[in-house]
Tab-separated table of C-alpha atoms and ligand atoms in Angstrom:
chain	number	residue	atom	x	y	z
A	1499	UNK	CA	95.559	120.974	110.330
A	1500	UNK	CA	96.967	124.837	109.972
A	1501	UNK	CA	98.504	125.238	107.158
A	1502	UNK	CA	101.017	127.860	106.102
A	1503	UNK	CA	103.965	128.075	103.659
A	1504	UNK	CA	107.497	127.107	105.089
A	1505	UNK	CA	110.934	127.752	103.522
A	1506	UNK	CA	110.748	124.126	102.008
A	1507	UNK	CA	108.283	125.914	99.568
A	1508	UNK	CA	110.640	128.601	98.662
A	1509	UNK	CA	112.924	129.457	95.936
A	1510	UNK	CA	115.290	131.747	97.516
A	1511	UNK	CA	118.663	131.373	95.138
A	1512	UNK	CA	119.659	134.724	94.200
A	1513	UNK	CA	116.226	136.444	95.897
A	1514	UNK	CA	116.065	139.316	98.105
A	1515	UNK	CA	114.546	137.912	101.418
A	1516	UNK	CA	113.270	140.121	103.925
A	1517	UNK	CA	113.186	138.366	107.140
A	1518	UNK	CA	111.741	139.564	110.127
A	1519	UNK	CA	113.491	138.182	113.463
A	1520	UNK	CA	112.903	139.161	116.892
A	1521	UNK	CA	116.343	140.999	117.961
A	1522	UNK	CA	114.488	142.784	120.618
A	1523	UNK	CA	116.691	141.229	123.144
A	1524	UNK	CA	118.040	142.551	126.386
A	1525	UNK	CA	120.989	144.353	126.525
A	1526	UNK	CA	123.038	145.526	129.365
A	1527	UNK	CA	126.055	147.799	128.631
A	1528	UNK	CA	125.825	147.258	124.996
A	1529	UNK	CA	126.310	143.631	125.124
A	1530	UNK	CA	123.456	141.439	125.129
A	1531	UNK	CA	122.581	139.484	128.329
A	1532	UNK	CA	120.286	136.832	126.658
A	1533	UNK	CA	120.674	135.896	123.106
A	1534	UNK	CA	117.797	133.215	122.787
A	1535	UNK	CA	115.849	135.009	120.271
A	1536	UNK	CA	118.635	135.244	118.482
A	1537	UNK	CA	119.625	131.610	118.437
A	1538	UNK	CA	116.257	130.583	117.307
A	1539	UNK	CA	116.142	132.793	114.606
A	1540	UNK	CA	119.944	131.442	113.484
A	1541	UNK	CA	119.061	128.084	111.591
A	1542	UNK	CA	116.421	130.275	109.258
A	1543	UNK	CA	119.169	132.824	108.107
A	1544	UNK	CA	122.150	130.169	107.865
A	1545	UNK	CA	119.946	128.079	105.290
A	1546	UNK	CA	118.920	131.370	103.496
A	1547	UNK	CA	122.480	132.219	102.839
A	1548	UNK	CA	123.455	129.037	102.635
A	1549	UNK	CA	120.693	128.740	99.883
A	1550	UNK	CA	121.998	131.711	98.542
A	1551	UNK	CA	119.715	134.158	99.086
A	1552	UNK	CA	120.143	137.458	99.914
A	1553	UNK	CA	119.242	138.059	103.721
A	1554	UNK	CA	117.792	140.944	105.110
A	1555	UNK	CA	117.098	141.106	108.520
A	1556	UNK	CA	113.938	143.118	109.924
A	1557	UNK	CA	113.310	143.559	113.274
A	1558	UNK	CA	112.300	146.184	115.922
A	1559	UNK	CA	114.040	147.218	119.607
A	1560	UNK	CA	113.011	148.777	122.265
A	1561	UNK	CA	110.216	151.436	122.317
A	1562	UNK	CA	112.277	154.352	120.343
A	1563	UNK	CA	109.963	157.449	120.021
A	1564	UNK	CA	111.379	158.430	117.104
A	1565	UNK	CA	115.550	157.373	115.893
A	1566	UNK	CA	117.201	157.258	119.194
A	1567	UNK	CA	120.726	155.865	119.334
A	1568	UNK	CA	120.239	153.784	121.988
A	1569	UNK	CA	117.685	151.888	120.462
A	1570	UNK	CA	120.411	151.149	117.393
A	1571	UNK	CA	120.349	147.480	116.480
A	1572	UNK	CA	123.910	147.769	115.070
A	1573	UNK	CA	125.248	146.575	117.929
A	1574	UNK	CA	122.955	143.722	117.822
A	1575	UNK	CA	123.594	142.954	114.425
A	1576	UNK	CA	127.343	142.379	115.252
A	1577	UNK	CA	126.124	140.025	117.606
A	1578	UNK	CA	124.000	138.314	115.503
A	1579	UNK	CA	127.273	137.808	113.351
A	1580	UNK	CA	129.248	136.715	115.674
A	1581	UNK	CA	126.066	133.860	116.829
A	1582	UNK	CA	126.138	132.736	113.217
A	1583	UNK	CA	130.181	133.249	111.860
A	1584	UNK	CA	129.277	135.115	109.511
A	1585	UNK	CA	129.642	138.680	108.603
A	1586	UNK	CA	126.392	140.591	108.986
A	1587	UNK	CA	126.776	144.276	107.020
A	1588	UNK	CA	124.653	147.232	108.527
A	1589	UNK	CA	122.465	149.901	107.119
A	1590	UNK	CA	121.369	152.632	109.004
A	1591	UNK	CA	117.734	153.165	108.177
A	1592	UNK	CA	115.163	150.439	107.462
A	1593	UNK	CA	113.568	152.211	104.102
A	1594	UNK	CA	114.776	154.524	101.830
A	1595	UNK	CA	117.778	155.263	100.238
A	1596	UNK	CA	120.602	153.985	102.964
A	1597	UNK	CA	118.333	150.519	102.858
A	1598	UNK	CA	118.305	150.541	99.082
A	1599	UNK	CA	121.830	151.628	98.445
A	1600	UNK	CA	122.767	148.645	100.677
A	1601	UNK	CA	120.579	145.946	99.235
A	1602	UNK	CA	121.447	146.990	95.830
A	1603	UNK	CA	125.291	145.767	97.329
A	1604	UNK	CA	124.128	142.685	98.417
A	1605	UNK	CA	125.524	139.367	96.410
A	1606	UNK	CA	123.859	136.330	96.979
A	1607	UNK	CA	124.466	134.600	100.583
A	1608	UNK	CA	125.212	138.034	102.082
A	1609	UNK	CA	123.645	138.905	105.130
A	1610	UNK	CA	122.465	142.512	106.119
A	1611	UNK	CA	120.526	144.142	108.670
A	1612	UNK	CA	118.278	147.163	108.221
A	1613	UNK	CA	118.023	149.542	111.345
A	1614	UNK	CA	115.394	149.501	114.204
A	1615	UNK	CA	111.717	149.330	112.210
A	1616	UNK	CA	110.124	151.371	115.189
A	1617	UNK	CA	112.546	154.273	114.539
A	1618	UNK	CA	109.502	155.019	111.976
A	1619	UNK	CA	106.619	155.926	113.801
A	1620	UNK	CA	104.573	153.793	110.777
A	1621	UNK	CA	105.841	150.635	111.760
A	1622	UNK	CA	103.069	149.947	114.666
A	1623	UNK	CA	100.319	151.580	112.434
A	1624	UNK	CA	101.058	149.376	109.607
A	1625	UNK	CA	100.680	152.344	107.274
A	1626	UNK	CA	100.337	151.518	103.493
A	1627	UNK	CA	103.167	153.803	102.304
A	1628	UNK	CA	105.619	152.060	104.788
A	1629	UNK	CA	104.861	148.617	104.239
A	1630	UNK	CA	105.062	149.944	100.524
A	1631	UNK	CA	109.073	151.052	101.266
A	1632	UNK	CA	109.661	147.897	103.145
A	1633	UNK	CA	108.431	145.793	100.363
A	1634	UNK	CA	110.045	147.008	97.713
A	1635	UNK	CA	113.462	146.005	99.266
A	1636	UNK	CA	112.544	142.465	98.834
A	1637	UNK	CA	111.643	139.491	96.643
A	1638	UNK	CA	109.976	137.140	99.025
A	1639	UNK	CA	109.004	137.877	102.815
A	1640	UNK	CA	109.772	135.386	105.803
A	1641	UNK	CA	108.650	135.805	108.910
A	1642	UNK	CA	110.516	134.509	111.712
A	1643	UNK	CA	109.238	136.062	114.867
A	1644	UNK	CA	106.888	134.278	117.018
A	1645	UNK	CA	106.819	136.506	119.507
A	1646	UNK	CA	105.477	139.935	117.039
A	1647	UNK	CA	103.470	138.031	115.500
A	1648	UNK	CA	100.050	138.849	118.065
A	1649	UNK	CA	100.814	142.611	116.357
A	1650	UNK	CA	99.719	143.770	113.341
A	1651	UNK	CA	102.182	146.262	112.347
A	1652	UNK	CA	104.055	146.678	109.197
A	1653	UNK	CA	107.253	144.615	109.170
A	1654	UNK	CA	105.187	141.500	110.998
A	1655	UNK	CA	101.594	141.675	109.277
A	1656	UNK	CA	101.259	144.059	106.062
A	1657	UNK	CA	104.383	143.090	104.368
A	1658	UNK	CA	102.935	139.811	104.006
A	1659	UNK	CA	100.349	140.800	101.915
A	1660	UNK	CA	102.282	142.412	99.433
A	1661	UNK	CA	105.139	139.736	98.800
A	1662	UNK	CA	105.404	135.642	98.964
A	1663	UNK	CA	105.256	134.999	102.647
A	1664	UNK	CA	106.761	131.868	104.248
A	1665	UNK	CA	107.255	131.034	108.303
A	1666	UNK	CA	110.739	130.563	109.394
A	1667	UNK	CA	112.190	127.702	110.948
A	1668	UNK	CA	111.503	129.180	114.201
A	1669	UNK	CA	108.414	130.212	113.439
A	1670	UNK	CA	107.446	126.909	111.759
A	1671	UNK	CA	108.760	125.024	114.713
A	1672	UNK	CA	106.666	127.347	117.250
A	1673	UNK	CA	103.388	126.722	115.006
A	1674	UNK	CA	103.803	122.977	114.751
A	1675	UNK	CA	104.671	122.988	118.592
A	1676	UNK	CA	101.435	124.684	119.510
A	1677	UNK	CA	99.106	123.162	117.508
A	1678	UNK	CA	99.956	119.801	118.543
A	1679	UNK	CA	99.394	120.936	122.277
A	1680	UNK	CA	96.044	122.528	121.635
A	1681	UNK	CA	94.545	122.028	117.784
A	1682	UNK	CA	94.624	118.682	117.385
A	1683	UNK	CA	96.595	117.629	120.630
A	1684	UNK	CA	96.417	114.039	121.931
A	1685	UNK	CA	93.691	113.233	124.705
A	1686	UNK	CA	93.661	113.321	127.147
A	1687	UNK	CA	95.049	117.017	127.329
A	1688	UNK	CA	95.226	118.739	130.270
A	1689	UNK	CA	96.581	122.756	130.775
A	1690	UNK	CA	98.629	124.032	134.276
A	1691	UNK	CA	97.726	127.438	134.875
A	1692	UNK	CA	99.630	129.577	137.871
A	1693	UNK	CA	100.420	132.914	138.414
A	1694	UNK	CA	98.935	135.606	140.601
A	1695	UNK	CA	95.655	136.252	139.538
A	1696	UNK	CA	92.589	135.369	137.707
A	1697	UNK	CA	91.525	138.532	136.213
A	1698	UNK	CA	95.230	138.647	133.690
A	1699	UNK	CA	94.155	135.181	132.986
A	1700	UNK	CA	90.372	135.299	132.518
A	1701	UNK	CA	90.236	134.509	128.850
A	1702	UNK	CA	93.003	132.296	128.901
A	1703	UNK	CA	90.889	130.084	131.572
A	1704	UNK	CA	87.333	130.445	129.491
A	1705	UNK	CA	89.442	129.341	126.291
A	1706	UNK	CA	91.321	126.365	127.954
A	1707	UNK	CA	88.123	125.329	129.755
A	1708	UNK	CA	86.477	124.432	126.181
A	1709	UNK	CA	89.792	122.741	124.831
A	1710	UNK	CA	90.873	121.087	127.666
A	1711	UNK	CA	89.933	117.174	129.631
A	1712	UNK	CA	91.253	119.072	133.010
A	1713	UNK	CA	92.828	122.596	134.271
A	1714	UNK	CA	95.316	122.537	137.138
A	1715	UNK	CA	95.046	125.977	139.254
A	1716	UNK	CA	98.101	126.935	140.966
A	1717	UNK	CA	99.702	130.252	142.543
A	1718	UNK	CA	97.891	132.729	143.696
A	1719	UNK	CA	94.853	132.673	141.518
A	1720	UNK	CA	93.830	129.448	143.167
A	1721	UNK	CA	93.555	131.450	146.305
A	1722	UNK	CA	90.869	133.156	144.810
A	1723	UNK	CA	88.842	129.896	143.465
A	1724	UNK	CA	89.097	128.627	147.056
A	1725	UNK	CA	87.753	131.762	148.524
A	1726	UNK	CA	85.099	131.569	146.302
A	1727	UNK	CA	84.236	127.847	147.696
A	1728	UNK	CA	84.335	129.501	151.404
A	1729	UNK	CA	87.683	128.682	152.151
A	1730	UNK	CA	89.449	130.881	154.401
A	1731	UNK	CA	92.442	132.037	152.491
A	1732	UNK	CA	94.005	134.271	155.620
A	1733	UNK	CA	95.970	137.127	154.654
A	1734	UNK	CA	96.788	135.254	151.365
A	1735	UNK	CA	97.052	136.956	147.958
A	1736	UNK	CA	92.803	136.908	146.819
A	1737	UNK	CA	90.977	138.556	144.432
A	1738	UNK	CA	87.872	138.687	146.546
A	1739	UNK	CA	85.808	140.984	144.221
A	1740	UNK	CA	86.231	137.820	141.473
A	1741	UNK	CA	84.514	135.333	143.822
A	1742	UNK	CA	81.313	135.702	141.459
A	1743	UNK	CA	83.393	135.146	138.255
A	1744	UNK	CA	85.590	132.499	139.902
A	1745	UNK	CA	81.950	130.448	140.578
A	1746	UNK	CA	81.151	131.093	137.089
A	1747	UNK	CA	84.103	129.545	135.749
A	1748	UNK	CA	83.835	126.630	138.100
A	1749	UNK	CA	79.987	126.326	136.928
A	1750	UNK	CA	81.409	126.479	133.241
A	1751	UNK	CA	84.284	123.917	133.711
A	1752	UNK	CA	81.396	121.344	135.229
A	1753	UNK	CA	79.261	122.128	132.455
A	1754	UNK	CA	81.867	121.394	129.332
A	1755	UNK	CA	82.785	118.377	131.320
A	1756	UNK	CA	86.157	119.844	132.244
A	1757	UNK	CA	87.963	118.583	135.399
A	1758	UNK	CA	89.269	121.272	138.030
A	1759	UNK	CA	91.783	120.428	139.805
A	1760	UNK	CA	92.468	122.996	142.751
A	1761	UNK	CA	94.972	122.762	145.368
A	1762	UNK	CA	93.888	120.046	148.654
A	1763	UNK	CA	96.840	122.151	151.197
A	1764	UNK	CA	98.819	124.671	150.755
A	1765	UNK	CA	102.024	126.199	152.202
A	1766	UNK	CA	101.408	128.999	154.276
A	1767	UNK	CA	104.337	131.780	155.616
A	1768	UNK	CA	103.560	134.632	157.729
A	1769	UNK	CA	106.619	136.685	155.349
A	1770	UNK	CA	106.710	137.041	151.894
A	1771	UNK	CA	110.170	136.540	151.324
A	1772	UNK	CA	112.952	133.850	150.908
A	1773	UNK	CA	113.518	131.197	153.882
A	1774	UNK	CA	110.550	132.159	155.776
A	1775	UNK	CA	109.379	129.463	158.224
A	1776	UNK	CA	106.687	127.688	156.412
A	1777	UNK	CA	103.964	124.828	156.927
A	1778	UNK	CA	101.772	122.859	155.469
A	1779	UNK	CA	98.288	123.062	156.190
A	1780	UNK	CA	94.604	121.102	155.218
A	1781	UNK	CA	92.475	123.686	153.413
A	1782	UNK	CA	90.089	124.277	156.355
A	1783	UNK	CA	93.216	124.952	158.979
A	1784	UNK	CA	94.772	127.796	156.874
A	1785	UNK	CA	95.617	130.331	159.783
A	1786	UNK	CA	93.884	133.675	159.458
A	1787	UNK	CA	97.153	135.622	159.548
A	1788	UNK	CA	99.206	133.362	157.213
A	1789	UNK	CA	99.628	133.667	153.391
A	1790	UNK	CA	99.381	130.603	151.498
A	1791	UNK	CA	102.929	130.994	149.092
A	1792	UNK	CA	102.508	127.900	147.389
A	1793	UNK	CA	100.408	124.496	146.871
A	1794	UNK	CA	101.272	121.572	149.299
A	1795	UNK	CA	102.807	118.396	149.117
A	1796	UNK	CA	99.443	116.340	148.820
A	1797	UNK	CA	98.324	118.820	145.787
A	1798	UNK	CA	101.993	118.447	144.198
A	1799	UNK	CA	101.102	114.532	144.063
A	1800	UNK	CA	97.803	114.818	143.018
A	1801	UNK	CA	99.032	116.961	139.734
A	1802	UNK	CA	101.667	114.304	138.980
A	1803	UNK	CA	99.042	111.493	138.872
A	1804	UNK	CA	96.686	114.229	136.607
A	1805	UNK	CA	99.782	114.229	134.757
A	1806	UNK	CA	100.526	110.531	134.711
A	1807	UNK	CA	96.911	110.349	132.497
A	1808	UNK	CA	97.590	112.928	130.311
A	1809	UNK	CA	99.021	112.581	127.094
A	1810	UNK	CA	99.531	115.915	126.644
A	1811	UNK	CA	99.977	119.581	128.655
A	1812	UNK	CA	100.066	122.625	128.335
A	1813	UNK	CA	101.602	125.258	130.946
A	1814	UNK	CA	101.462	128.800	131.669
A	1815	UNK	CA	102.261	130.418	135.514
A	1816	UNK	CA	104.209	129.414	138.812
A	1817	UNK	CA	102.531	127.038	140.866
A	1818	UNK	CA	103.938	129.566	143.744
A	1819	UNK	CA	105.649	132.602	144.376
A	1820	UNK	CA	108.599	130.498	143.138
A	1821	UNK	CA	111.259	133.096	143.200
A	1822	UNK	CA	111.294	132.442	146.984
A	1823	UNK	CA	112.916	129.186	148.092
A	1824	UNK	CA	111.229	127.276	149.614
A	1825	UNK	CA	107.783	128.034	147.931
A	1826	UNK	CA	109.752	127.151	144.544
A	1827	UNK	CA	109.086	123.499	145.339
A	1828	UNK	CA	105.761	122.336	144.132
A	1829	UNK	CA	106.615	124.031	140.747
A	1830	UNK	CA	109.919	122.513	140.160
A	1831	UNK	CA	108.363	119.208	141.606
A	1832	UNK	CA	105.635	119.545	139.139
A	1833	UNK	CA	107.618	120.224	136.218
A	1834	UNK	CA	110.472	117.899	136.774
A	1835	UNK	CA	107.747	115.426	136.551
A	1836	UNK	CA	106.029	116.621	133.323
A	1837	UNK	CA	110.097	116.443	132.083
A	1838	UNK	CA	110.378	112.947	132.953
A	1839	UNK	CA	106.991	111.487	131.746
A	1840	UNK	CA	108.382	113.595	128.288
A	1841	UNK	CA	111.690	112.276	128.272
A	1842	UNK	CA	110.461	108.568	128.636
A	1843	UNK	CA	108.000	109.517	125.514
A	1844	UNK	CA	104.249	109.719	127.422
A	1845	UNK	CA	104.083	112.708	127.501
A	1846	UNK	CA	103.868	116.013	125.283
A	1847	UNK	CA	104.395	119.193	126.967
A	1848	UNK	CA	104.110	122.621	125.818
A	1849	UNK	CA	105.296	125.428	127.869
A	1850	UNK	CA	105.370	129.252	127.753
A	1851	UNK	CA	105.366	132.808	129.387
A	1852	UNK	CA	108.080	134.535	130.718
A	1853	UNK	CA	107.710	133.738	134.834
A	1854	UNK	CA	107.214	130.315	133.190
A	1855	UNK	CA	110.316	129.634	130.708
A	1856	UNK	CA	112.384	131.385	134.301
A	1857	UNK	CA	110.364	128.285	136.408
A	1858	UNK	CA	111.504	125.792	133.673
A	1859	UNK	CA	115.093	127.196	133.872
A	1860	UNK	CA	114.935	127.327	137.366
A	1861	UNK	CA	113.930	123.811	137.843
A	1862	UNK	CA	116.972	122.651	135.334
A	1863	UNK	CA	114.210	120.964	132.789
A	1864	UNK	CA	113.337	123.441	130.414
A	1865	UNK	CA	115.352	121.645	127.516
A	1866	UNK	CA	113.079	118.572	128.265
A	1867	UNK	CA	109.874	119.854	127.285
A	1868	UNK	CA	108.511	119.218	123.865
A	1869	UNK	CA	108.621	122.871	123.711
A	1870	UNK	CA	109.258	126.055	125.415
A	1871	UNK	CA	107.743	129.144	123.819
A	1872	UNK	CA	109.849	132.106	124.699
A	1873	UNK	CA	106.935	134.873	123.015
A	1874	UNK	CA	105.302	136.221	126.453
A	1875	UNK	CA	102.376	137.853	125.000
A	1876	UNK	CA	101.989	135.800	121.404
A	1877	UNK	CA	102.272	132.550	123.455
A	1878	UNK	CA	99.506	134.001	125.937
A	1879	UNK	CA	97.152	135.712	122.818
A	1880	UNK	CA	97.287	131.989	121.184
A	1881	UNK	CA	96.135	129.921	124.823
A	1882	UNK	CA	93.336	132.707	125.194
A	1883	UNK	CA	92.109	131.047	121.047
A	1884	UNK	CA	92.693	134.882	119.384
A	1885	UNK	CA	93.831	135.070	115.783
A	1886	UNK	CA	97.394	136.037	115.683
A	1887	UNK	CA	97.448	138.368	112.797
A	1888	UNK	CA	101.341	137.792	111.781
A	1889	UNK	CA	100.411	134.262	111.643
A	1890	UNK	CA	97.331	134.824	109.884
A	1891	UNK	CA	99.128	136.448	106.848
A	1892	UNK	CA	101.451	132.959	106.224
A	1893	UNK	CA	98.012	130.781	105.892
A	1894	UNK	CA	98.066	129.039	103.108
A	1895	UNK	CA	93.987	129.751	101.770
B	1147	AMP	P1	101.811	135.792	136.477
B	1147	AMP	O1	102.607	136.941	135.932
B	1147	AMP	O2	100.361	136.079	136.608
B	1147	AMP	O3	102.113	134.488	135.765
B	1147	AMP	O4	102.293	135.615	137.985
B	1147	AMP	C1	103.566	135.187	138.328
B	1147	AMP	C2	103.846	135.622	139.729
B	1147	AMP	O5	102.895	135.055	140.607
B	1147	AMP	C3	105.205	135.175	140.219
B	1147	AMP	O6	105.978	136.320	140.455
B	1147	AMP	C4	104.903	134.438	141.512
B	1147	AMP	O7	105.787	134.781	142.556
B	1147	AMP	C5	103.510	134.918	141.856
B	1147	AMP	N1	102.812	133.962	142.706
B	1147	AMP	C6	102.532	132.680	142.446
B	1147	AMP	N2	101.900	132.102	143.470
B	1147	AMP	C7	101.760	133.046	144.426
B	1147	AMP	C8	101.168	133.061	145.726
B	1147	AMP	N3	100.598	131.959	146.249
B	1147	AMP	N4	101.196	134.209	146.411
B	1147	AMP	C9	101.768	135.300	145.886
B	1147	AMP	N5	102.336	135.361	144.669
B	1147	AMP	C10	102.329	134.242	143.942
């Protein structure tokens, strides 16, 4: 079992808590266009103030080189405000005086945020003397950010060794989520993997392959495992200089007793793009000037009935290039199945990535899952089995 401190461990009354949330959300015209981060992050600073604590918000946006206005999170802030309904007060630097002056104001169940972390070019080297300022505006440290937490800087990783640290809701939730999919999951567990190509994915594969009863291949990166068998894959996106590390991985899989399960037809187009005539074809009739855009209907069924054995999944990539209708099918087919078998309680499914969490949307289900992870490169760092050092810091040893 992982073990790391939540907020049910805290005593926040009256304390200065630096939080660190993920506001790095995108914004279009100063308003923002997707507030998810921000909604996750919401029930962790209602019960701090609610607890009345002190709340100081931490987070970075953008890639500022330096303090660049449009990198400001003051206009996220007010959004964050208006999320909660409650007033969220502003200060214009994340250390120094302006950050002290405005803590020093703070009464207990106030809310502030400090400005962009990453306006300080110390933030992503986690130097001592910065994690030093940010410390000293605080009591107790939470960390609420998922996504940041595959980075070691300052505000995510060194802060935590230099006051109480406790995971967020969010963060707790997240943790809890993806242990039970992978740590100590129930068996049999199985992992969908799509998406272009192998070589993004490599250790991600070699990780699952030791975890998992059986990996589904998808996308485009089965094209390469089947051109590695000798199948002709036409004019199909193919990594043909992986073929040797595709056998390898096939070799491994069979070794650690771990089922493959690649695509039996696929649907082939002679255009990449939406509405182009399509068929489906057997894997040894795949025409030598078509591109195989997605698996076929036979492979669809076969991953429902690997699904119907599983008690548990875990999924990262497209099945196909599923921003095209129709080659959007076998992945919403695929997970509005894993959404039922989870919804009638057989099934727990774990989801993540960003083309993945758009698939989910896409295909209406993505509140059905157990749980959708929303942290792009965290979720990915934690499938490929590395040591997450912002999650490392809330261990309890
Ligand atoms: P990734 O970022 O590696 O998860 O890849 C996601 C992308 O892979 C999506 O944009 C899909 O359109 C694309 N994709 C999935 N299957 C295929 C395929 N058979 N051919 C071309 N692109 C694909």
């Amino acid at each position: 079992m992982m073990s790391f401190r939540t907020l049910d461990q805290a005593d926040v009354a009256g304390k200065r808590v630096l939080v660190r949330v993920d506001l790095n959300v995108p914004v279009e015209g100063g308003k923002v266009t997707d507030a998810t981060r921000i909604e996750r992050s919401a029930a962790t600073i209602t019960e701090l103030a609610h607890k009345g604590a002190k709340v100081i918000l931490l987070s970075h946006f953008g890639r500022p080189k330096g303090r660049d206005p449009k990198d400001s999170l003051e206009p996220i802030a007010q959004a964050v405000g208006r999320l909660i309904h409650k007033p969220v007060a502003f200060a214009h630097d994340c250390v120094g005086k302006a950050a002290e002056d405005a803590v020093a104001a703070m009464k207990p169940g106030d809310i502030l945020c400090l400005e962009n972390t990453r306006y300080h070019k110390e933030e992503e080297k986690n130097d001592p003397a910065f994690v030093a300022a940010l410390a000293k505006l605080g009591d107790i440290y939470v960390n609420d950010a998922f996504s940041v937490a595959h980075r070691a800087h300052a505000s995510t990783e060194g802060i935590a060794h230099k006051l109480p640290a406790y995971a967020g809701r969010a963060m707790q939730d997240e943790l809890e989520a993806l242990e039970k999919a992978l740590e100590a999951p129930q068996k049999p567990v199985i992992a969908i993997i799509g998406g272009a190509k192998i070589s993004t994915k490599l250790e991600l594969i070699e990780n699952l392959i030791a975890k998992v009863d059986g990996l589904v291949i998808g996308g485009g990166m089965a094209n390469t495992f089947l051109n590695a068998q000798g199948i002709n894959v036409g004019k199909s996106l193919c990594e043909r200089d992986m073929a040797d590390t595709a056998r390898r991985i096939l070799q491994k899989a069979q070794d650690r007793k771990c089922a493959m399960i690649l695509p039996i037809d696929a649907i082939v187009s002679y255009y990449f793009e939406a509405n182009a005539p399509s068929h489906d074809y057997g894997l040894s009739a795949i025409p030598a000037d078509g591109m195989i855009l997605d698996v076929g209907p036979n492979s669809v069924e076969r991953i429902k009935a690997v699904i119907d054995d599983a008690a548990t999944v875990v999924w990262n990539g497209p099945l196909g290039a599923f921003e095209l209708p129709p080659f959007d099918r076998a992945t919403v087919a695929v997970a509005r199945h894993a959404a039922e078998r989870t919804r009638a309680g057989k099934l727990v499914s774990v989801a993540g990535g960003g083309d993945t969490v758009a698939a989910l949307n896409h295909a209406h289900v993505a509140g059905d899952f157990t749980y959708v992870s929303t942290a792009g490169g965290a979720f990915l760092e934690w499938m490929e089995g590395k040591v997450l050092p912002g999650v490392e810091a809330l261990r309890v040893q």
